[in-house]
mmCIF file of C-alpha atoms in Angstrom:
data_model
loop_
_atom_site.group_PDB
_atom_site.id
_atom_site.type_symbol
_atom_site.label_atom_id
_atom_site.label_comp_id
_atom_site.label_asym_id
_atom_site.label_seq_id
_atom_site.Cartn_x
_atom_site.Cartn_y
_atom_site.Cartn_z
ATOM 1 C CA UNK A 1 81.725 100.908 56.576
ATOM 2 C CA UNK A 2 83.574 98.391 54.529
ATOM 3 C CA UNK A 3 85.980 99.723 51.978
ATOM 4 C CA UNK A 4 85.107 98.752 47.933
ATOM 5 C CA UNK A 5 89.015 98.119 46.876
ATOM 6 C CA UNK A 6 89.814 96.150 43.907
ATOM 7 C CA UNK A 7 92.492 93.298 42.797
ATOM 8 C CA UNK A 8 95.284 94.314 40.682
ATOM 9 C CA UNK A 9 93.477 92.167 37.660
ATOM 10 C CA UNK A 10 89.770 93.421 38.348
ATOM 11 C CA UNK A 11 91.618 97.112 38.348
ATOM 12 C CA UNK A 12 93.467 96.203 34.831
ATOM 13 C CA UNK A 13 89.938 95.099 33.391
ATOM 14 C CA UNK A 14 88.809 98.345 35.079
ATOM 15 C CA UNK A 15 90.758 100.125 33.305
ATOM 16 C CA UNK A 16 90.555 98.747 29.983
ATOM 17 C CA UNK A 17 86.893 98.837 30.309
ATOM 18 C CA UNK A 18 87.359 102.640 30.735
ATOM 19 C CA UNK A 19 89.297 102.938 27.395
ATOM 20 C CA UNK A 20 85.931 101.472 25.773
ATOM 21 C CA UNK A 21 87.768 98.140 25.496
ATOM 22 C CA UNK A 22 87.502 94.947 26.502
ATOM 23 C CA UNK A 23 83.895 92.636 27.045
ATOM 24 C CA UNK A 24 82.457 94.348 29.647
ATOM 25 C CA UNK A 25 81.830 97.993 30.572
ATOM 26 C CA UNK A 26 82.856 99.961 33.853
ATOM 27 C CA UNK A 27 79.971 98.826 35.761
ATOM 28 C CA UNK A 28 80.132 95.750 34.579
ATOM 29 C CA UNK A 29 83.587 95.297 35.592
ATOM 30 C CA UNK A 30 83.224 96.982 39.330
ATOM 31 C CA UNK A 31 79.647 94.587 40.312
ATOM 32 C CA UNK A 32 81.739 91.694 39.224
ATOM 33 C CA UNK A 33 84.719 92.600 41.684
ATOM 34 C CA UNK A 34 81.861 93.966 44.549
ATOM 35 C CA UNK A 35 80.204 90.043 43.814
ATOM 36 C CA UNK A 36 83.402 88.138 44.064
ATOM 37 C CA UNK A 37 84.196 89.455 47.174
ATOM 38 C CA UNK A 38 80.856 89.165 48.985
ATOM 39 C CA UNK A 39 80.477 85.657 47.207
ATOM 40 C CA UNK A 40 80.743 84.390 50.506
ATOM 41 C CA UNK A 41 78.993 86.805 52.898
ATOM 42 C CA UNK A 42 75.949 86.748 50.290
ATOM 43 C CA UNK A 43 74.965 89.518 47.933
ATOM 44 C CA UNK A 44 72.356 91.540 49.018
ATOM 45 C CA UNK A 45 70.949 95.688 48.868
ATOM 46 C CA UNK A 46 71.944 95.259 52.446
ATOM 47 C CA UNK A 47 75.559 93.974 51.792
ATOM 48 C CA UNK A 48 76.082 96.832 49.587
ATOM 49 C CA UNK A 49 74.564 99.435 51.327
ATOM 50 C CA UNK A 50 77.435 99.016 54.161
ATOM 51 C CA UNK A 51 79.845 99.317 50.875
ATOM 52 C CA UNK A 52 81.728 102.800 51.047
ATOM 53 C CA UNK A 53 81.303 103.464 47.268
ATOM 54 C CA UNK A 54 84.743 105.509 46.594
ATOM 55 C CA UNK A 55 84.089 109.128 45.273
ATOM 56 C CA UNK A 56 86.507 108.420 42.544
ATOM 57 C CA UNK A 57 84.557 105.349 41.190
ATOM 58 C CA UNK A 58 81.554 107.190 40.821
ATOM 59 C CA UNK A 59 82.773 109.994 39.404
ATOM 60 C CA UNK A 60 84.332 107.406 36.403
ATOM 61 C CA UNK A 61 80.663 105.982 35.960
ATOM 62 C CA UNK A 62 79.581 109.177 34.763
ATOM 63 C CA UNK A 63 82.450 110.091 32.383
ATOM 64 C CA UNK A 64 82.197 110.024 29.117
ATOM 65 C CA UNK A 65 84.494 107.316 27.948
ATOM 66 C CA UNK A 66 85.777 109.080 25.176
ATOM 67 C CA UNK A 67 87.143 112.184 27.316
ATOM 68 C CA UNK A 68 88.231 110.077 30.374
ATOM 69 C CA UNK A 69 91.577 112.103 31.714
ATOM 70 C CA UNK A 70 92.928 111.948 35.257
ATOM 71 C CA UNK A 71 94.588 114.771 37.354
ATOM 72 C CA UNK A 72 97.197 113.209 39.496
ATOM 73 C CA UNK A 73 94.861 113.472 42.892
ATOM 74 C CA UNK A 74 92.771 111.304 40.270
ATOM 75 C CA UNK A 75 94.994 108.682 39.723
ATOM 76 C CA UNK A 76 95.668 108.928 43.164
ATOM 77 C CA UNK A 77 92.136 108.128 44.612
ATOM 78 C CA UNK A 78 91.924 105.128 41.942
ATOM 79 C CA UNK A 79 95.267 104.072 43.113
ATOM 80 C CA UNK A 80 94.698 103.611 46.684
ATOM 81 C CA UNK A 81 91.424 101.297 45.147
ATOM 82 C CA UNK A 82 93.937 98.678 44.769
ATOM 83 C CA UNK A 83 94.496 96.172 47.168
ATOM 84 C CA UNK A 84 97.810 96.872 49.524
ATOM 85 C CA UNK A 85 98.738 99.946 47.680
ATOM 86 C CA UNK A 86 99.288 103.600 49.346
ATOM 87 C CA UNK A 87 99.754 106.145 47.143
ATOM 88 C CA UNK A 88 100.256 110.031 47.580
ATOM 89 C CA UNK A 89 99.512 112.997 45.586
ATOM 90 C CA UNK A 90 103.039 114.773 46.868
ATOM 91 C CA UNK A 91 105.436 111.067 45.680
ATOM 92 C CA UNK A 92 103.347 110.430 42.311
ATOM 93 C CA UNK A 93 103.858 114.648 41.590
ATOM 94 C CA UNK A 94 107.422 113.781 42.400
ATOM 95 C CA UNK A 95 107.662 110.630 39.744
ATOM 96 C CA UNK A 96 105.951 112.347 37.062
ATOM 97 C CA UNK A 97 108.353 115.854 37.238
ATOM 98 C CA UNK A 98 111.173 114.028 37.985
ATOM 99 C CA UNK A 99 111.892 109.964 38.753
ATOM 100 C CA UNK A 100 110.234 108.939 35.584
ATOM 101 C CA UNK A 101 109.508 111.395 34.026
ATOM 102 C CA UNK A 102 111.126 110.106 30.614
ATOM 103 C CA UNK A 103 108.734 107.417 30.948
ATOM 104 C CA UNK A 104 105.403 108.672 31.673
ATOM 105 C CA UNK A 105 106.143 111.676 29.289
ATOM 106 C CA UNK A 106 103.853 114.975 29.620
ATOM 107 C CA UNK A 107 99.720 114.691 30.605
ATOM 108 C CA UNK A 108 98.337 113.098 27.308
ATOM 109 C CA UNK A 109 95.005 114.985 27.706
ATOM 110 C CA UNK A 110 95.471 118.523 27.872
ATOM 111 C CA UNK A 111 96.576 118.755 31.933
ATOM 112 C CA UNK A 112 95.285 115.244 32.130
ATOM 113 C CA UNK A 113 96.824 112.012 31.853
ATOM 114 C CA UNK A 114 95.773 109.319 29.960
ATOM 115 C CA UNK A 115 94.383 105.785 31.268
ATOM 116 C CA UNK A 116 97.439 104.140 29.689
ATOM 117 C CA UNK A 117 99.486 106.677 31.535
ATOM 118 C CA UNK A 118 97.996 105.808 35.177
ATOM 119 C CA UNK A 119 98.403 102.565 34.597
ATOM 120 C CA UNK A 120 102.277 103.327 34.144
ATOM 121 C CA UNK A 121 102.126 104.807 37.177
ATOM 122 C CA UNK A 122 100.495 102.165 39.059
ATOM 123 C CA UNK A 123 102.716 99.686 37.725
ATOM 124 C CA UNK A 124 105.632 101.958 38.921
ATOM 125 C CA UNK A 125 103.900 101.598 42.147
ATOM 126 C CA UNK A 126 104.009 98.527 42.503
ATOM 127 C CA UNK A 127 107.801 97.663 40.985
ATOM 128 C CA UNK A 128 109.055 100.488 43.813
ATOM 129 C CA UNK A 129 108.488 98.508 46.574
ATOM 130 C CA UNK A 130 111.796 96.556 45.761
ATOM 131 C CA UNK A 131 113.569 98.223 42.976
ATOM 132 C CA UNK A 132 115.102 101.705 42.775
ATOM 133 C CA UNK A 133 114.373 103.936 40.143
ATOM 134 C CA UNK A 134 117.115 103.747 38.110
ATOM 135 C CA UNK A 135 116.306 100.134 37.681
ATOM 136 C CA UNK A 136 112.613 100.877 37.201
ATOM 137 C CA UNK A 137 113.331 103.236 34.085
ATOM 138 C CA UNK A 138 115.716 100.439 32.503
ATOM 139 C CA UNK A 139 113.226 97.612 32.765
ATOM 140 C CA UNK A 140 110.162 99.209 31.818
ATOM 141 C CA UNK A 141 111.666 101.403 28.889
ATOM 142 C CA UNK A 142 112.718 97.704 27.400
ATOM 143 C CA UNK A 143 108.863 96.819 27.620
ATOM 144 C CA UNK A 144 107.616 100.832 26.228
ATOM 145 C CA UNK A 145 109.175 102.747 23.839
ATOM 146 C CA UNK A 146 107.802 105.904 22.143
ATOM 147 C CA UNK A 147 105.301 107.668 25.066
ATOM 148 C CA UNK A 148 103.193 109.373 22.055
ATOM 149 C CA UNK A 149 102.934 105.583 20.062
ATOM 150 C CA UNK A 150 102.006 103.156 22.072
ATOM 151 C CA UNK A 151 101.857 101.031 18.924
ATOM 152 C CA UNK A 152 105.636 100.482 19.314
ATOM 153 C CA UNK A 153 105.590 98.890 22.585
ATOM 154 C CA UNK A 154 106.445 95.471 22.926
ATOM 155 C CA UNK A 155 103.239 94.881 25.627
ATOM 156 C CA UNK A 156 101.121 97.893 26.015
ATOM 157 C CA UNK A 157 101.340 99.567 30.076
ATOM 158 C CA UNK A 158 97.444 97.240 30.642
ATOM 159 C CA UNK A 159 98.045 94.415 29.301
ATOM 160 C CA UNK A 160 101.120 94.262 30.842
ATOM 161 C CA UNK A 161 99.673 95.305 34.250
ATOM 162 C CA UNK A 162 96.731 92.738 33.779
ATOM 163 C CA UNK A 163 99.161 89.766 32.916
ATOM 164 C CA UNK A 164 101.266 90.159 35.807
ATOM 165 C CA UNK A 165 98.112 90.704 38.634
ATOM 166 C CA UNK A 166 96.945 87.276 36.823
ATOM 167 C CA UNK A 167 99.884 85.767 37.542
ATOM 168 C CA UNK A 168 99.697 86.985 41.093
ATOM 169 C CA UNK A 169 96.079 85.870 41.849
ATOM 170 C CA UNK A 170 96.950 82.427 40.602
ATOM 171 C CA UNK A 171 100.240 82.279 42.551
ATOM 172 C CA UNK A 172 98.281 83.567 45.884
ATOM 173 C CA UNK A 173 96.169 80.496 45.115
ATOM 174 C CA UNK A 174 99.233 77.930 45.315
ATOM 175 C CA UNK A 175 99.041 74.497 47.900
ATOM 176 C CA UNK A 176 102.153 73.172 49.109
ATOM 177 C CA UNK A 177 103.339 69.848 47.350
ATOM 178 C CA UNK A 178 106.800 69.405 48.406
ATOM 179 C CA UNK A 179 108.789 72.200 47.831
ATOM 180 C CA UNK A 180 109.058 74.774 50.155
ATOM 181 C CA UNK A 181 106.044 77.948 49.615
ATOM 182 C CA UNK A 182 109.049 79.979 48.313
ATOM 183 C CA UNK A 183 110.417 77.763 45.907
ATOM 184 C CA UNK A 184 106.967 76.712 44.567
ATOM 185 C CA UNK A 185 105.906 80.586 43.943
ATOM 186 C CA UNK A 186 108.848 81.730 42.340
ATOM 187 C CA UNK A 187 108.312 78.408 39.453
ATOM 188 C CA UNK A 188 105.061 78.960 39.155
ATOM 189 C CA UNK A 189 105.173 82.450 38.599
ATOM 190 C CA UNK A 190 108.189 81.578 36.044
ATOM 191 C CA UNK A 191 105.348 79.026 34.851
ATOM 192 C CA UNK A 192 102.989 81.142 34.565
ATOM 193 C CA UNK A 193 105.117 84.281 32.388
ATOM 194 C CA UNK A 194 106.117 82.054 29.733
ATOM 195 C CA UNK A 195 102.308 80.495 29.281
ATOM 196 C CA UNK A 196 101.003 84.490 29.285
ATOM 197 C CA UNK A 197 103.677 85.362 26.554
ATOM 198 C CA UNK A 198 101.754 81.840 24.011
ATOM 199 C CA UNK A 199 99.575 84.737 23.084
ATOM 200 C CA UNK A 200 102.230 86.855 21.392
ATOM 201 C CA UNK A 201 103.453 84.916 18.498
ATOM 202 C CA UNK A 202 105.781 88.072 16.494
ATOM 203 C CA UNK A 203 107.728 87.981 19.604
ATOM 204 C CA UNK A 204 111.479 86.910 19.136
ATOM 205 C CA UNK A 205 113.037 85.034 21.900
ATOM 206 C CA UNK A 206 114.683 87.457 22.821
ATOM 207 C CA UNK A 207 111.486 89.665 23.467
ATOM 208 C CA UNK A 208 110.057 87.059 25.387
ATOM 209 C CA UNK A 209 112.822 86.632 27.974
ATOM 210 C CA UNK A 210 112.635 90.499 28.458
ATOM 211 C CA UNK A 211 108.692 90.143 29.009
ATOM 212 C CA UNK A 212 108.726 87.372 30.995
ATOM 213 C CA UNK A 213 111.769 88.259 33.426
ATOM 214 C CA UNK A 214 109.699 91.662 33.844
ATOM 215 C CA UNK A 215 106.375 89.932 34.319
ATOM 216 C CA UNK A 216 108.430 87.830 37.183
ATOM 217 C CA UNK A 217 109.852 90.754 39.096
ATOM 218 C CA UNK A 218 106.309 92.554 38.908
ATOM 219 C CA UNK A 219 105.052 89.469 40.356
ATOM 220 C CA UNK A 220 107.444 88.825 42.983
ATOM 221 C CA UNK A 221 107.927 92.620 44.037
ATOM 222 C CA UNK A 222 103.802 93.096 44.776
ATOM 223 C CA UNK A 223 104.109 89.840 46.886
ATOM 224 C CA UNK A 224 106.954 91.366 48.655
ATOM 225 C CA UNK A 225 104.939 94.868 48.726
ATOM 226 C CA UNK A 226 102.173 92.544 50.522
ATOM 227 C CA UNK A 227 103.951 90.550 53.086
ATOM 228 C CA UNK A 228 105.544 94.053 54.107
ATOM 229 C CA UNK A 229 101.917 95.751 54.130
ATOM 230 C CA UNK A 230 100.610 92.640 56.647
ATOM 231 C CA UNK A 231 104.089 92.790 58.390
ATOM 232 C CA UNK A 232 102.694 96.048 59.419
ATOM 233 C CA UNK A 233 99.483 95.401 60.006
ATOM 234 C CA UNK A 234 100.498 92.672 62.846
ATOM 235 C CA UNK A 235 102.486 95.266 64.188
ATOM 236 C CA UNK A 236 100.726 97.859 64.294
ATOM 237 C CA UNK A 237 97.792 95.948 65.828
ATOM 238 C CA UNK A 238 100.450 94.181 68.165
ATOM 239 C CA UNK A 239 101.758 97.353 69.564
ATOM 240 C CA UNK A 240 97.800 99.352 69.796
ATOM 241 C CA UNK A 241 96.827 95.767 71.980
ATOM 242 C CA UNK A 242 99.783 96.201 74.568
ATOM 243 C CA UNK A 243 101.164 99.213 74.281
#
C-alpha cells in the first residue's frame, strides 16, 4: 500500500492545527496534503483506499485538542510522517535525557510532551543531519529562550519550522537560469529568509540576521539530509539489482 507521509510545511500546519490554531483543523490540514499529492493520479475512494492511513494520524483525529500530549514513541510515529526523515525511539530518548536536553526541557504535559516540544525535536532532526550538537544547542537557544515561556522566543519552535519547510518547497521548485543549481538555491533560499522575516516588524537587525542565517542552515541542511536519503536509495536499489 502507498505510504500517507507529509511535507515539512503540510506537517508545520499539522501541527499548528493540533494546537487549535491556525485556519484549518487536523482533518482539514491532512485531506489537503492526501489531495495535493494524488492531484495528479486523481482523487478517488479508490485512490485512498490503497492509502496506508498511519496509526498515529488517526489516533490525533480523535484527541481532544485541548489535552493533545505525545510520549516519545508518539513523536516518533509522527516523525517518520515526514518526508525523508527516520527517526528512532532509542536516539530521540537519547536527545531529550541528554544532547538537548537544556533545550527541550522536561515533558510539558505530565509524562507528555507538548506539540511545541515535538516540533523542537523535529527541527533538531532535521538540523542533525549536518551539524553536531554542540552547534545545534547554540543556534537554536539564540532563536528560544525560556522552555516554560514561549512568549520570550524570538520565533516560536512552528513557526519557525513552517518558515523554513516553505522556504524549502519553493527552493525544490527552482529552474536553472544561468547560475549553476547550487549557486541559485543557496540565493534564493537567502532570498527567501529575509522576505519570511517582512512579517516581524519589532525585530532589530540584529534579530533578523540570527533568524535568517538559522532559517538558511535549516534549509540547506534538510536538502543535504535529502540528497543523502536518495544517495541511498540509488544504492541500495543499485546493489539489490546486481548484487
Amino acid at each position: 500500500m502507498e505510504l500517507f507521509q507529509l511535507s515539512r510545511k503540510s506537517m508545520a500546519d499539522f501541527l499548528l492545527s493540533l494546537k487549535g490554531e491556525g485556519e484549518h483543523s487536523p482533518k482539514q490540514i491532512l485531506q489537503q496534503a492526501w489531495a495535493a499529492a494524488h492531484e495528479k493520479k486523481g482523487i478517488s475512494t479508490e485512490a485512498f483506499l490503497e492509502t496506508k492511513m498511519p496509526a498515529i494520524f488517526e489516533k490525533l483525529l480523535r484527541a481532544d485538542l485541548h489535552k493533545i500530549g505525545f510520549s516519545i514513541n508518539e513523536i516518533v510515529a509522527l516523525g517518520n510522517q515526514i518526508e525523508f526523515t527516520h527517526l528512532s525511539s532509542t536516539a530521540v530518548q537519547n536527545w531529550v535525557k541528554r544532547d538537548v536536553k537544556d533545550l527541550i526541557g522536561s515533558p510539558h504535559l505530565g509524562k507528555k510532551y507538548s506539540v511545541d516540544q515535538a516540533a523542537m525535536l523535529f527541527i533538531v532532526e532535521d538540523l542533525k543531519a549536518t551539524l553536531d550538537f554542540d552547534s545545534i544547542r547554540k543556534i537554536l537557544a539564540l532563536l528560544f529562550n525560556d522552555l516554560d515561556d514561549r512568549t520570550d522566543d524570538l520565533i516560536e519552535p512552528i513557526p519557525f519550522y513552517s518558515a523554513y519547510a516553505a522556504i524549502l518547497e519553493k527552493a525544490q521548485q527552482l529552474n536553472s537560469a544561468g547560475k549553476s543549481m547550487h549557486e541559485q538555491t543557496e540565493q534564493y533560499i537567502k532570498k527567501e529568509a529575509l522576505k519570511t522575516l517582512e512579517s516581524f516588524q519589532d525585530f532589530t537587525d540584529q534579530q533578523k540576521d540570527i533568524v535568517s542565517n538559522i532559517l538558511v542552515t535549516a534549509s540547506l541542511t534538510v536538502l543535504s539530509a535529502y540528497y543523502k536519503s536518495l544517495t541511498k536509495k540509488y544504492v541500495t536499489a543499485t546493489l539489490f539489482l546486481n548484487g
